[in-house]
Amino acid sequence: MVISTQGRYTRTAIVLHWLIFVLLIVQFILGWTMPHIGGHTPVTTLISLHFSFGVLILAVVVIRLIWRLVHGEPAPADGIPPWQTHSARVIHWLLYLLLLVVPILGWINASYRGMPITFFGLFPVPPLLATHAPGWGWTGDIHVDVAEYGILILAGLHIAAALYHYFIRHDQVLQRMLPGLRGG
Ligand code: HEM
Ligand code: HEM
């Protein structure tokens, strides 16, 4: 594993982390305000935006993962018990996994429903499978469940941990992911 000695994430990793945070907020708002998707729902603006932001999140996550694999993580902050370092890593990798699984399931489900996906009206995104391909109907429910229970609960724990480090332990963990005046 690559370990940077800077003590904080690279500027690129920080930008990508907060970009995904903002995109996810937009995406959940779109998911919860767009019309409920049923058997013959037309792809109206909010639904189309949900698809586009979802594909954008998937692309940014792939770039972020490549950056992460190449650049590694900074050495743990001083005085952090090993169990916290290990449990943080488990949560981080689960979040990465779900940030891939959720949009791919959404993309599969939109394809299954025969709903066209155009990336912000710029170009068509190809379907991943044929309309009503047998055996893929479950993808909509699981897309929603993993987004709402998986991502939201894990992100909630993750945010609680970051706030615990900042407000209770008063250590430098949160600062590792904040844009600073110095360092990369
Ligand atoms: C990280 C990215 C994504 C998140 C967090 C997310 C979240 C959600 C949420 C919360 C809902 C539930 C809406 C409701 O309450 O009815 C939903 C539904 C849906 N999303 Fe996504 N979504 C993501 C990406 C995508 C992508 C990339 C696509 C397609 C290209 C997509 C297609 C759908 C479809 C078809 C539904 C309706 C599923 C059903 O009710 O059976 N989503 N999404
Ligand atoms: C208020 C919101 C958030 C705060 C304060 C926050 C804070 C942090 C901090 C301090 C780290 C570095 C942890 C360490 O050094 O061990 C980190 C890493 C990470 N965060 Fe967040 N985060 C937030 C939201 C999110 C969300 C919504 C996601 C995704 C759903 C997310 C995914 C990740 C991942 C995957 C890492 C691991 C980075 C890596 O090692 O590649 N974060 N976050």
PDB file of C-alpha atoms and ligand atoms in Angstrom:
ATOM      1  CA  MET A   1       0.000   0.000   0.000  1.00  0.00           C
ATOM      2  CA  VAL A   2       1.226   3.511  -0.796  1.00  0.00           C
ATOM      3  CA  ILE A   3       1.441   5.781   2.265  1.00  0.00           C
ATOM      4  CA  SER A   4       1.965   9.518   1.756  1.00  0.00           C
ATOM      5  CA  THR A   5       3.965  11.265   4.473  1.00  0.00           C
ATOM      6  CA  GLN A   6       2.103  14.578   4.130  1.00  0.00           C
ATOM      7  CA  GLY A   7      -0.322  13.770   6.986  1.00  0.00           C
ATOM      8  CA  ARG A   8      -3.269  14.874   4.892  1.00  0.00           C
ATOM      9  CA  TYR A   9      -5.006  13.882   1.695  1.00  0.00           C
ATOM     10  CA  THR A  10      -3.816  15.400  -1.584  1.00  0.00           C
ATOM     11  CA  ARG A  11      -5.638  18.448  -2.886  1.00  0.00           C
ATOM     12  CA  THR A  12      -7.152  16.329  -5.683  1.00  0.00           C
ATOM     13  CA  ALA A  13      -8.430  13.714  -3.204  1.00  0.00           C
ATOM     14  CA  ILE A  14      -9.968  16.509  -1.085  1.00  0.00           C
ATOM     15  CA  VAL A  15     -11.670  18.133  -4.093  1.00  0.00           C
ATOM     16  CA  LEU A  16     -13.040  14.755  -5.248  1.00  0.00           C
ATOM     17  CA  HIS A  17     -14.264  13.883  -1.709  1.00  0.00           C
ATOM     18  CA  TRP A  18     -16.260  17.122  -1.334  1.00  0.00           C
ATOM     19  CA  LEU A  19     -17.451  17.088  -4.944  1.00  0.00           C
ATOM     20  CA  ILE A  20     -19.043  13.679  -4.363  1.00  0.00           C
ATOM     21  CA  PHE A  21     -20.521  14.908  -1.081  1.00  0.00           C
ATOM     22  CA  VAL A  22     -22.272  17.797  -2.892  1.00  0.00           C
ATOM     23  CA  LEU A  23     -23.327  15.617  -5.855  1.00  0.00           C
ATOM     24  CA  LEU A  24     -24.850  13.065  -3.465  1.00  0.00           C
ATOM     25  CA  ILE A  25     -26.918  15.746  -1.723  1.00  0.00           C
ATOM     26  CA  VAL A  26     -28.254  16.878  -5.115  1.00  0.00           C
ATOM     27  CA  GLN A  27     -28.870  13.255  -6.126  1.00  0.00           C
ATOM     28  CA  PHE A  28     -30.898  12.344  -3.024  1.00  0.00           C
ATOM     29  CA  ILE A  29     -32.964  15.537  -3.368  1.00  0.00           C
ATOM     30  CA  LEU A  30     -33.656  14.624  -7.015  1.00  0.00           C
ATOM     31  CA  GLY A  31     -34.449  10.993  -6.089  1.00  0.00           C
ATOM     32  CA  TRP A  32     -36.937  12.059  -3.436  1.00  0.00           C
ATOM     33  CA  THR A  33     -38.622  14.851  -5.430  1.00  0.00           C
ATOM     34  CA  MET A  34     -38.855  13.208  -8.873  1.00  0.00           C
ATOM     35  CA  PRO A  35     -42.134  11.409  -9.714  1.00  0.00           C
ATOM     36  CA  HIS A  36     -42.347   7.838  -8.432  1.00  0.00           C
ATOM     37  CA  ILE A  37     -41.107   5.545 -11.214  1.00  0.00           C
ATOM     38  CA  GLY A  38     -43.680   2.884 -12.117  1.00  0.00           C
ATOM     39  CA  GLY A  39     -44.518   0.737 -15.130  1.00  0.00           C
ATOM     40  CA  HIS A  40     -45.098   3.477 -17.735  1.00  0.00           C
ATOM     41  CA  THR A  41     -43.593   6.598 -16.195  1.00  0.00           C
ATOM     42  CA  PRO A  42     -42.314   9.066 -18.841  1.00  0.00           C
ATOM     43  CA  VAL A  43     -38.731  10.319 -18.396  1.00  0.00           C
ATOM     44  CA  THR A  44     -39.499  13.875 -17.311  1.00  0.00           C
ATOM     45  CA  THR A  45     -36.901  16.506 -16.396  1.00  0.00           C
ATOM     46  CA  LEU A  46     -36.321  15.529 -12.747  1.00  0.00           C
ATOM     47  CA  ILE A  47     -35.994  11.839 -13.636  1.00  0.00           C
ATOM     48  CA  SER A  48     -33.622  12.660 -16.472  1.00  0.00           C
ATOM     49  CA  LEU A  49     -31.557  14.819 -14.108  1.00  0.00           C
ATOM     50  CA  HIS A  50     -31.462  11.952 -11.579  1.00  0.00           C
ATOM     51  CA  PHE A  51     -30.044   9.677 -14.281  1.00  0.00           C
ATOM     52  CA  SER A  52     -27.494  12.297 -15.420  1.00  0.00           C
ATOM     53  CA  PHE A  53     -26.258  13.140 -11.926  1.00  0.00           C
ATOM     54  CA  GLY A  54     -26.086   9.418 -11.144  1.00  0.00           C
ATOM     55  CA  VAL A  55     -23.907   8.712 -14.169  1.00  0.00           C
ATOM     56  CA  LEU A  56     -21.772  11.755 -13.272  1.00  0.00           C
ATOM     57  CA  ILE A  57     -21.318  10.418  -9.708  1.00  0.00           C
ATOM     58  CA  LEU A  58     -20.301   7.024 -11.099  1.00  0.00           C
ATOM     59  CA  ALA A  59     -17.689   8.651 -13.368  1.00  0.00           C
ATOM     60  CA  VAL A  60     -16.279  10.821 -10.553  1.00  0.00           C
ATOM     61  CA  VAL A  61     -16.136   7.810  -8.196  1.00  0.00           C
ATOM     62  CA  VAL A  62     -14.162   5.800 -10.775  1.00  0.00           C
ATOM     63  CA  ILE A  63     -11.681   8.687 -11.175  1.00  0.00           C
ATOM     64  CA  ARG A  64     -11.483   9.051  -7.392  1.00  0.00           C
ATOM     65  CA  LEU A  65     -10.818   5.345  -6.887  1.00  0.00           C
ATOM     66  CA  ILE A  66      -8.041   5.360  -9.483  1.00  0.00           C
ATOM     67  CA  TRP A  67      -6.501   8.414  -7.786  1.00  0.00           C
ATOM     68  CA  ARG A  68      -6.793   6.662  -4.406  1.00  0.00           C
ATOM     69  CA  LEU A  69      -5.185   3.436  -5.632  1.00  0.00           C
ATOM     70  CA  VAL A  70      -2.281   5.352  -7.197  1.00  0.00           C
ATOM     71  CA  HIS A  71      -1.705   7.855  -4.365  1.00  0.00           C
ATOM     72  CA  GLY A  72      -2.734   5.860  -1.296  1.00  0.00           C
ATOM     73  CA  GLU A  73      -3.760   7.452   1.990  1.00  0.00           C
ATOM     74  CA  PRO A  74      -1.767   9.658   4.370  1.00  0.00           C
ATOM     75  CA  ALA A  75      -0.171   8.006   7.410  1.00  0.00           C
ATOM     76  CA  PRO A  76      -2.682   7.860  10.321  1.00  0.00           C
ATOM     77  CA  ALA A  77      -2.972  11.012  12.426  1.00  0.00           C
ATOM     78  CA  ASP A  78      -0.946  10.963  15.679  1.00  0.00           C
ATOM     79  CA  GLY A  79      -2.368   9.090  18.664  1.00  0.00           C
ATOM     80  CA  ILE A  80      -5.261   7.374  16.868  1.00  0.00           C
ATOM     81  CA  PRO A  81      -5.966   3.903  18.355  1.00  0.00           C
ATOM     82  CA  PRO A  82      -5.447   1.151  15.748  1.00  0.00           C
ATOM     83  CA  TRP A  83      -9.073  -0.041  16.037  1.00  0.00           C
ATOM     84  CA  GLN A  84     -10.254   3.387  14.880  1.00  0.00           C
ATOM     85  CA  THR A  85      -7.877   3.372  11.918  1.00  0.00           C
ATOM     86  CA  HIS A  86      -9.072  -0.110  10.955  1.00  0.00           C
ATOM     87  CA  SER A  87     -12.790   0.555  11.370  1.00  0.00           C
ATOM     88  CA  ALA A  88     -12.441   3.831   9.420  1.00  0.00           C
ATOM     89  CA  ARG A  89     -10.813   1.893   6.573  1.00  0.00           C
ATOM     90  CA  VAL A  90     -13.634  -0.675   6.544  1.00  0.00           C
ATOM     91  CA  ILE A  91     -16.262   2.093   6.358  1.00  0.00           C
ATOM     92  CA  HIS A  92     -14.323   3.954   3.633  1.00  0.00           C
ATOM     93  CA  TRP A  93     -14.014   0.884   1.401  1.00  0.00           C
ATOM     94  CA  LEU A  94     -17.669  -0.033   1.971  1.00  0.00           C
ATOM     95  CA  LEU A  95     -18.629   3.518   0.952  1.00  0.00           C
ATOM     96  CA  TYR A  96     -16.549   3.232  -2.216  1.00  0.00           C
ATOM     97  CA  LEU A  97     -18.190  -0.127  -2.966  1.00  0.00           C
ATOM     98  CA  LEU A  98     -21.709   1.268  -2.507  1.00  0.00           C
ATOM     99  CA  LEU A  99     -20.860   4.385  -4.535  1.00  0.00           C
ATOM    100  CA  LEU A 100     -20.200   1.976  -7.430  1.00  0.00           C
ATOM    101  CA  VAL A 101     -23.018  -0.513  -6.769  1.00  0.00           C
ATOM    102  CA  VAL A 102     -25.841   2.038  -6.336  1.00  0.00           C
ATOM    103  CA  PRO A 103     -25.439   3.958  -9.629  1.00  0.00           C
ATOM    104  CA  ILE A 104     -24.737   0.750 -11.578  1.00  0.00           C
ATOM    105  CA  LEU A 105     -27.966  -0.782 -10.193  1.00  0.00           C
ATOM    106  CA  GLY A 106     -29.838   2.429 -11.112  1.00  0.00           C
ATOM    107  CA  TRP A 107     -28.385   2.312 -14.621  1.00  0.00           C
ATOM    108  CA  ILE A 108     -29.344  -1.369 -14.969  1.00  0.00           C
ATOM    109  CA  ASN A 109     -32.855  -0.631 -13.701  1.00  0.00           C
ATOM    110  CA  ALA A 110     -33.402   2.331 -16.047  1.00  0.00           C
ATOM    111  CA  SER A 111     -32.239   0.029 -18.890  1.00  0.00           C
ATOM    112  CA  TYR A 112     -34.552  -2.751 -17.725  1.00  0.00           C
ATOM    113  CA  ARG A 113     -37.456  -0.282 -17.742  1.00  0.00           C
ATOM    114  CA  GLY A 114     -36.532   0.826 -21.281  1.00  0.00           C
ATOM    115  CA  MET A 115     -36.014   4.427 -20.070  1.00  0.00           C
ATOM    116  CA  PRO A 116     -33.598   6.454 -22.233  1.00  0.00           C
ATOM    117  CA  ILE A 117     -30.606   8.029 -20.439  1.00  0.00           C
ATOM    118  CA  THR A 118     -29.080  11.171 -21.941  1.00  0.00           C
ATOM    119  CA  PHE A 119     -26.185  12.754 -20.081  1.00  0.00           C
ATOM    120  CA  PHE A 120     -27.525  16.279 -19.363  1.00  0.00           C
ATOM    121  CA  GLY A 121     -29.053  16.226 -22.871  1.00  0.00           C
ATOM    122  CA  LEU A 122     -25.559  16.075 -24.406  1.00  0.00           C
ATOM    123  CA  PHE A 123     -25.228  12.454 -25.525  1.00  0.00           C
ATOM    124  CA  PRO A 124     -27.048   9.156 -25.019  1.00  0.00           C
ATOM    125  CA  VAL A 125     -25.763   6.715 -22.410  1.00  0.00           C
ATOM    126  CA  PRO A 126     -26.221   3.154 -23.748  1.00  0.00           C
ATOM    127  CA  PRO A 127     -28.512   0.731 -21.911  1.00  0.00           C
ATOM    128  CA  LEU A 128     -26.743  -2.007 -19.948  1.00  0.00           C
ATOM    129  CA  LEU A 129     -29.339  -4.630 -20.852  1.00  0.00           C
ATOM    130  CA  ALA A 130     -32.410  -5.169 -23.035  1.00  0.00           C
ATOM    131  CA  THR A 131     -35.801  -3.783 -21.963  1.00  0.00           C
ATOM    132  CA  HIS A 132     -37.475  -6.225 -19.538  1.00  0.00           C
ATOM    133  CA  ALA A 133     -34.541  -8.624 -19.745  1.00  0.00           C
ATOM    134  CA  PRO A 134     -35.743 -11.575 -17.630  1.00  0.00           C
ATOM    135  CA  GLY A 135     -34.435 -11.764 -14.077  1.00  0.00           C
ATOM    136  CA  TRP A 136     -33.489  -8.074 -13.620  1.00  0.00           C
ATOM    137  CA  GLY A 137     -36.706  -6.609 -12.193  1.00  0.00           C
ATOM    138  CA  TRP A 138     -35.338  -6.553  -8.615  1.00  0.00           C
ATOM    139  CA  THR A 139     -32.693  -3.940  -9.436  1.00  0.00           C
ATOM    140  CA  GLY A 140     -35.009  -0.951  -8.791  1.00  0.00           C
ATOM    141  CA  ASP A 141     -35.920  -1.945  -5.229  1.00  0.00           C
ATOM    142  CA  ILE A 142     -32.354  -2.865  -4.340  1.00  0.00           C
ATOM    143  CA  HIS A 143     -31.043   0.375  -5.907  1.00  0.00           C
ATOM    144  CA  VAL A 144     -33.330   2.374  -3.617  1.00  0.00           C
ATOM    145  CA  ASP A 145     -32.713   0.216  -0.504  1.00  0.00           C
ATOM    146  CA  VAL A 146     -28.926   0.249  -0.823  1.00  0.00           C
ATOM    147  CA  ALA A 147     -28.959   4.022  -1.475  1.00  0.00           C
ATOM    148  CA  GLU A 148     -31.262   4.838   1.443  1.00  0.00           C
ATOM    149  CA  TYR A 149     -30.099   2.283   4.025  1.00  0.00           C
ATOM    150  CA  GLY A 150     -26.560   1.506   2.893  1.00  0.00           C
ATOM    151  CA  ILE A 151     -25.123   4.851   1.779  1.00  0.00           C
ATOM    152  CA  LEU A 152     -27.104   7.044   4.161  1.00  0.00           C
ATOM    153  CA  ILE A 153     -26.385   4.948   7.279  1.00  0.00           C
ATOM    154  CA  LEU A 154     -22.690   4.455   6.487  1.00  0.00           C
ATOM    155  CA  ALA A 155     -22.263   8.133   5.597  1.00  0.00           C
ATOM    156  CA  GLY A 156     -24.052   9.022   8.848  1.00  0.00           C
ATOM    157  CA  LEU A 157     -21.592   6.931  10.890  1.00  0.00           C
ATOM    158  CA  HIS A 158     -18.703   8.378   8.884  1.00  0.00           C
ATOM    159  CA  ILE A 159     -19.816  11.981   9.489  1.00  0.00           C
ATOM    160  CA  ALA A 160     -20.451  11.263  13.198  1.00  0.00           C
ATOM    161  CA  ALA A 161     -16.901   9.876  13.481  1.00  0.00           C
ATOM    162  CA  ALA A 162     -15.433  12.961  11.778  1.00  0.00           C
ATOM    163  CA  LEU A 163     -17.343  15.257  14.151  1.00  0.00           C
ATOM    164  CA  TYR A 164     -16.311  13.151  17.179  1.00  0.00           C
ATOM    165  CA  HIS A 165     -12.656  13.596  16.220  1.00  0.00           C
ATOM    166  CA  TYR A 166     -13.057  17.322  15.749  1.00  0.00           C
ATOM    167  CA  PHE A 167     -15.274  18.287  18.691  1.00  0.00           C
ATOM    168  CA  ILE A 168     -14.505  15.611  21.303  1.00  0.00           C
ATOM    169  CA  ARG A 169     -11.026  14.259  20.682  1.00  0.00           C
ATOM    170  CA  HIS A 170      -9.755  17.591  19.270  1.00  0.00           C
ATOM    171  CA  ASP A 171      -7.307  15.728  16.995  1.00  0.00           C
ATOM    172  CA  GLN A 172      -6.292  16.383  13.390  1.00  0.00           C
ATOM    173  CA  VAL A 173      -8.431  13.760  11.599  1.00  0.00           C
ATOM    174  CA  LEU A 174     -10.991  16.141  10.075  1.00  0.00           C
ATOM    175  CA  GLN A 175      -8.236  18.518   8.946  1.00  0.00           C
ATOM    176  CA  ARG A 176      -6.804  15.701   6.796  1.00  0.00           C
ATOM    177  CA  MET A 177      -9.818  16.073   4.508  1.00  0.00           C
ATOM    178  CA  LEU A 178     -10.224  19.866   4.682  1.00  0.00           C
ATOM    179  CA  PRO A 179      -8.612  22.234   2.188  1.00  0.00           C
ATOM    180  CA  GLY A 180      -5.714  23.845   4.092  1.00  0.00           C
ATOM    181  CA  LEU A 181      -3.579  26.861   3.359  1.00  0.00           C
ATOM    182  CA  ARG A 182      -0.428  24.763   3.308  1.00  0.00           C
ATOM    183  CA  GLY A 183       0.431  21.341   1.916  1.00  0.00           C
ATOM    184  CA  GLY A 184      -0.818  19.358  -1.088  1.00  0.00           C
TER     185      GLY A 184
HETATM  186  C1  HEM B   1     -25.079   7.432  -6.281  1.00  0.00           C
HETATM  187  C2  HEM B   1     -26.003   7.573  -7.209  1.00  0.00           C
HETATM  188  C3  HEM B   1     -27.493   7.405  -6.972  1.00  0.00           C
HETATM  189  C4  HEM B   1     -28.233   7.569  -5.825  1.00  0.00           C
HETATM  190  C5  HEM B   1     -27.745   7.966  -4.432  1.00  0.00           C
HETATM  191  C6  HEM B   1     -29.614   7.299  -6.166  1.00  0.00           C
HETATM  192  C7  HEM B   1     -30.681   7.366  -5.287  1.00  0.00           C
HETATM  193  C8  HEM B   1     -31.987   7.035  -5.591  1.00  0.00           C
HETATM  194  C9  HEM B   1     -33.078   7.118  -4.670  1.00  0.00           C
HETATM  195  C10 HEM B   1     -32.997   7.632  -3.223  1.00  0.00           C
HETATM  196  C11 HEM B   1     -34.191   6.657  -5.310  1.00  0.00           C
HETATM  197  C12 HEM B   1     -35.587   6.512  -4.699  1.00  0.00           C
HETATM  198  C13 HEM B   1     -36.601   7.435  -5.281  1.00  0.00           C
HETATM  199  C14 HEM B   1     -37.956   7.151  -4.637  1.00  0.00           C
HETATM  200  O1  HEM B   1     -38.090   7.387  -3.425  1.00  0.00           O
HETATM  201  O2  HEM B   1     -38.854   6.698  -5.329  1.00  0.00           O
HETATM  202  C15 HEM B   1     -33.795   6.284  -6.655  1.00  0.00           C
HETATM  203  C16 HEM B   1     -34.631   5.732  -7.618  1.00  0.00           C
HETATM  204  C17 HEM B   1     -34.235   5.423  -8.899  1.00  0.00           C
HETATM  205  N1  HEM B   1     -33.010   5.721  -9.477  1.00  0.00           N
HETATM  206 FE1  HEM B   1     -31.370   6.335  -8.502  1.00  0.00          FE
HETATM  207  N2  HEM B   1     -29.682   6.963  -7.503  1.00  0.00           N
HETATM  208  C18 HEM B   1     -28.399   7.022  -8.026  1.00  0.00           C
HETATM  209  C19 HEM B   1     -28.035   6.796  -9.334  1.00  0.00           C
HETATM  210  C20 HEM B   1     -28.902   6.414 -10.353  1.00  0.00           C
HETATM  211  C21 HEM B   1     -28.533   6.199 -11.737  1.00  0.00           C
HETATM  212  C22 HEM B   1     -27.123   6.360 -12.321  1.00  0.00           C
HETATM  213  C23 HEM B   1     -29.654   5.819 -12.399  1.00  0.00           C
HETATM  214  C24 HEM B   1     -29.834   5.509 -13.867  1.00  0.00           C
HETATM  215  C25 HEM B   1     -29.005   5.845 -14.830  1.00  0.00           C
HETATM  216  C26 HEM B   1     -30.738   5.779 -11.425  1.00  0.00           C
HETATM  217  C27 HEM B   1     -32.029   5.373 -11.708  1.00  0.00           C
HETATM  218  C28 HEM B   1     -33.027   5.253 -10.783  1.00  0.00           C
HETATM  219  C29 HEM B   1     -34.315   4.627 -11.053  1.00  0.00           C
HETATM  220  C30 HEM B   1     -34.733   3.958 -12.377  1.00  0.00           C
HETATM  221  C31 HEM B   1     -35.056   4.720  -9.863  1.00  0.00           C
HETATM  222  C32 HEM B   1     -36.463   4.152  -9.609  1.00  0.00           C
HETATM  223  C33 HEM B   1     -36.251   2.776  -8.988  1.00  0.00           C
HETATM  224  C34 HEM B   1     -37.549   2.141  -8.532  1.00  0.00           C
HETATM  225  O3  HEM B   1     -38.304   2.788  -7.788  1.00  0.00           O
HETATM  226  O4  HEM B   1     -37.790   0.981  -8.910  1.00  0.00           O
HETATM  227  N3  HEM B   1     -30.239   6.168 -10.188  1.00  0.00           N
HETATM  228  N4  HEM B   1     -32.433   6.536  -6.789  1.00  0.00           N
HETATM  229  C1  HEM B   2     -19.980  16.301   6.547  1.00  0.00           C
HETATM  230  C2  HEM B   2     -19.631  15.322   5.728  1.00  0.00           C
HETATM  231  C3  HEM B   2     -18.292  14.604   5.746  1.00  0.00           C
HETATM  232  C4  HEM B   2     -17.176  14.799   6.528  1.00  0.00           C
HETATM  233  C5  HEM B   2     -16.959  15.821   7.647  1.00  0.00           C
HETATM  234  C6  HEM B   2     -16.178  13.847   6.086  1.00  0.00           C
HETATM  235  C7  HEM B   2     -14.903  13.726   6.599  1.00  0.00           C
HETATM  236  C8  HEM B   2     -13.927  12.856   6.175  1.00  0.00           C
HETATM  237  C9  HEM B   2     -12.589  12.757   6.719  1.00  0.00           C
HETATM  238  C10 HEM B   2     -12.056  13.597   7.857  1.00  0.00           C
HETATM  239  C11 HEM B   2     -11.943  11.784   6.039  1.00  0.00           C
HETATM  240  C12 HEM B   2     -10.504  11.314   6.272  1.00  0.00           C
HETATM  241  C13 HEM B   2     -10.571  10.179   7.241  1.00  0.00           C
HETATM  242  C14 HEM B   2      -9.200   9.658   7.631  1.00  0.00           C
HETATM  243  O1  HEM B   2      -8.216  10.368   7.471  1.00  0.00           O
HETATM  244  O2  HEM B   2      -9.127   8.500   8.098  1.00  0.00           O
HETATM  245  C15 HEM B   2     -12.857  11.251   5.044  1.00  0.00           C
HETATM  246  C16 HEM B   2     -12.547  10.233   4.178  1.00  0.00           C
HETATM  247  C17 HEM B   2     -13.472   9.640   3.359  1.00  0.00           C
HETATM  248  N1  HEM B   2     -14.792  10.037   3.173  1.00  0.00           N
HETATM  249 FE1  HEM B   2     -15.736  11.546   4.098  1.00  0.00          FE
HETATM  250  N2  HEM B   2     -16.707  13.071   5.078  1.00  0.00           N
HETATM  251  C18 HEM B   2     -17.989  13.502   4.846  1.00  0.00           C
HETATM  252  C19 HEM B   2     -18.870  12.989   3.927  1.00  0.00           C
HETATM  253  C20 HEM B   2     -18.623  11.875   3.161  1.00  0.00           C
HETATM  254  C21 HEM B   2     -19.600  11.237   2.300  1.00  0.00           C
HETATM  255  C22 HEM B   2     -21.051  11.706   2.112  1.00  0.00           C
HETATM  256  C23 HEM B   2     -18.972  10.185   1.708  1.00  0.00           C
HETATM  257  C24 HEM B   2     -19.516   9.197   0.712  1.00  0.00           C
HETATM  258  C25 HEM B   2     -20.725   8.725   0.762  1.00  0.00           C
HETATM  259  C26 HEM B   2     -17.604  10.136   2.209  1.00  0.00           C
HETATM  260  C27 HEM B   2     -16.672   9.198   1.848  1.00  0.00           C
HETATM  261  C28 HEM B   2     -15.378   9.153   2.291  1.00  0.00           C
HETATM  262  C29 HEM B   2     -14.408   8.162   1.886  1.00  0.00           C
HETATM  263  C30 HEM B   2     -14.659   7.004   0.904  1.00  0.00           C
HETATM  264  C31 HEM B   2     -13.211   8.459   2.551  1.00  0.00           C
HETATM  265  C32 HEM B   2     -11.904   7.700   2.456  1.00  0.00           C
HETATM  266  C33 HEM B   2     -10.879   8.470   1.704  1.00  0.00           C
HETATM  267  C34 HEM B   2      -9.753   7.557   1.270  1.00  0.00           C
HETATM  268  O3  HEM B   2      -8.978   7.075   2.115  1.00  0.00           O
HETATM  269  O4  HEM B   2      -9.667   7.323   0.067  1.00  0.00           O
HETATM  270  N3  HEM B   2     -17.433  11.179   3.084  1.00  0.00           N
HETATM  271  N4  HEM B   2     -14.063  11.920   5.159  1.00  0.00           N
END
